[in-house]
Coordinates of C-alpha atoms in Angstrom, one line a residue:
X1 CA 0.0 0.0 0.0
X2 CA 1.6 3.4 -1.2
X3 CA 0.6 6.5 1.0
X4 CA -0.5 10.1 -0.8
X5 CA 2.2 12.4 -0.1
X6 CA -0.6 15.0 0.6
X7 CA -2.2 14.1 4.0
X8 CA -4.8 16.7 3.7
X9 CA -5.4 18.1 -0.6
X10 CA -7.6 21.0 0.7
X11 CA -5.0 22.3 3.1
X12 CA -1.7 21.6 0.6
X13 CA -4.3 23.7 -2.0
X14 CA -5.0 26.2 0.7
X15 CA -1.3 26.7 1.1
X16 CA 0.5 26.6 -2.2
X17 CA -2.6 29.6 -3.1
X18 CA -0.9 31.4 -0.1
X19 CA 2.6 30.8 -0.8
X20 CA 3.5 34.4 -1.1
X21 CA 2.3 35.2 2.4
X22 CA 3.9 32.0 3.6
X23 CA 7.2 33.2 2.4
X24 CA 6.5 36.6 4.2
X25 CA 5.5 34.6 7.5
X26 CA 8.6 32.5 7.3
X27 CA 11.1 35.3 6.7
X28 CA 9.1 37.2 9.4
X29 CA 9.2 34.7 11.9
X30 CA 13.0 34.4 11.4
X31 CA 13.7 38.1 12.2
X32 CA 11.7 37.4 15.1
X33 CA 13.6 34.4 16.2
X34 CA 16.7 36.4 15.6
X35 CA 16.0 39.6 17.8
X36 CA 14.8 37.6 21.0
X37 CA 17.5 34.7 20.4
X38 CA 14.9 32.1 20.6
X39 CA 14.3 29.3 17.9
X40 CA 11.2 27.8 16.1
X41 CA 10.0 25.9 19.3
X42 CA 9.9 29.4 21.4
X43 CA 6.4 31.0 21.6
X44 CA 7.4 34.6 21.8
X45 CA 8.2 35.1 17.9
X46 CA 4.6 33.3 17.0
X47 CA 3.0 35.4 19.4
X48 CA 5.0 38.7 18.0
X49 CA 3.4 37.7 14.4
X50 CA -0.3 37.0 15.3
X51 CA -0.3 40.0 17.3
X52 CA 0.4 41.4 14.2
X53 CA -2.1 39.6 11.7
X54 CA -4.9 40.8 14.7
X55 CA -4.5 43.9 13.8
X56 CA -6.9 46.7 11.4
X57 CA -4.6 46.3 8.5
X58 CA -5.5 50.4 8.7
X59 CA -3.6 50.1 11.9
X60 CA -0.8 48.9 10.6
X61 CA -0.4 51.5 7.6
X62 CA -0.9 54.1 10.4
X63 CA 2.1 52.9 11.9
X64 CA 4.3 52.5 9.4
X65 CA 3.5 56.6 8.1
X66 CA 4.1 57.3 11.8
X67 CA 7.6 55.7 11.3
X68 CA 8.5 57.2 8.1
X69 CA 7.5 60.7 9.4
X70 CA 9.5 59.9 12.0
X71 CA 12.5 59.2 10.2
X72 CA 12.5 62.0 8.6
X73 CA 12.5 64.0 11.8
X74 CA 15.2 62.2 13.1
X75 CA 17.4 62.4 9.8
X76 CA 17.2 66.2 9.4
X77 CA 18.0 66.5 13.1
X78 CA 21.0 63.8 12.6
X79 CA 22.2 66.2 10.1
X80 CA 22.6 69.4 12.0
X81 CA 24.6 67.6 14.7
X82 CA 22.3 66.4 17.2
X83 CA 22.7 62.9 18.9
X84 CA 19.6 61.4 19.3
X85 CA 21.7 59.3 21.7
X86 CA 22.5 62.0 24.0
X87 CA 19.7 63.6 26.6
X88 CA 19.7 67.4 25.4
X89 CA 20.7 68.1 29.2
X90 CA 24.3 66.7 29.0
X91 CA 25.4 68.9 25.9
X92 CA 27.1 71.8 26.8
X93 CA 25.4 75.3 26.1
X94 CA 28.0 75.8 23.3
X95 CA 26.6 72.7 21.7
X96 CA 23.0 73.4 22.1
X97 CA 23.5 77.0 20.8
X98 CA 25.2 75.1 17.6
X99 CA 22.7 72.5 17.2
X100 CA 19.6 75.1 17.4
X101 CA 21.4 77.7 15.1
X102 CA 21.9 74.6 12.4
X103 CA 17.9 73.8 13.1
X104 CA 16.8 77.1 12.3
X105 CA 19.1 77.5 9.1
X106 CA 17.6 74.2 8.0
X107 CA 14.3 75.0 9.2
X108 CA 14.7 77.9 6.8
X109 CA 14.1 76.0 4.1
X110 CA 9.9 75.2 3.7
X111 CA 10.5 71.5 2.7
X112 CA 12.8 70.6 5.8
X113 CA 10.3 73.2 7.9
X114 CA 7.2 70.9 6.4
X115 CA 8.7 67.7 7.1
X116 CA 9.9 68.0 10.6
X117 CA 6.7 70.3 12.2
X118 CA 4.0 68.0 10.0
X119 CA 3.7 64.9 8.6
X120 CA 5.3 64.8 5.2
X121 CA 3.6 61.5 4.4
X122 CA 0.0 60.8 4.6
X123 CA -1.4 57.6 5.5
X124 CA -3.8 57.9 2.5
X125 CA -0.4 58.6 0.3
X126 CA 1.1 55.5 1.7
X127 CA -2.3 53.0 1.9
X128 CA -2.3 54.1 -2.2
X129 CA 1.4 53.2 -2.6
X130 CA 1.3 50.1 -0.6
X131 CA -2.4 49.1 -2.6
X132 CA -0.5 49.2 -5.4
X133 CA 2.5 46.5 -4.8
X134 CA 0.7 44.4 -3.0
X135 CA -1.6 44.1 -5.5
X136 CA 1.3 44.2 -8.3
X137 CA 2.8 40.8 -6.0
X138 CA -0.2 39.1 -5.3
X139 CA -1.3 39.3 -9.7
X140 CA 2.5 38.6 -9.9
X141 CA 2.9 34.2 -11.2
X142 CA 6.7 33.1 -11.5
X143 CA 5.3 30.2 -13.4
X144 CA 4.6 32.3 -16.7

């Protein structure tokens, strides 16, 4: 008697059809495993990406604009000298004078003033972007 390789034909169909977001929750799963030093067996990383896949995928873009505003923020002030690794209280007055004078020159200029007192990215802007290549990967076939 020869068994089926496939155990269950609905579930093997269910996940080759996913395979894209199986590769995603695989790769996922291994940065996971790597930041907490854990392996496959550990719950932690699982629980990190279901916490994930719970969420309003809405949420989710709102972060992610969030963190690209951010960036931004925290580039232009990288580039005028200011160590985001430092508390502003243990630079020296000849250092903060610097640091603010550089902020104010780059301020100056409306795009830098635009980007670090709003939000340079929208979440519609990025939900539009995003739309697109997801949809652009998930119409994508290797196999052609």
């Amino acid at each position: 008697m020869q068994l089926d390789n496939a155990l269950s034909p609905d579930k093997d169909k269910l996940f080759y059809t996913n395979l894209l977001f199986a590769k995603l929750y695989v790769h996922s799963l291994g940065v996971y495993m790597k930041k907490y030093n854990t392996n496959i067996d550990n719950r932690i990383p699982h629980r990190e990406l279901n916490g994930i896949l719970k969420q309003p995928y809405s949420l989710i873009v709102e972060n992610l604009t969030s963190q690209m505003n951010d960036k931004l923020r925290f580039d232009l002030l990288e580039s005028i000298g200011y160590k985001n690794d430092m508390h502003p209280q243990m630079l020296s007055e000849l250092e903060k004078e610097k640091i603010i004078s550089n902020l104010e020159k780059q301020l100056g200029l409306s795009c830098n003033y635009d980007a670090f007192m709003g939000n340079p990215w929208s979440v519609q802007e990025v939900n539009k972007g995003l739309s697109s290549t997801i949809t652009q990967i998930l119409a994508w076939n290797p196999e052609k």
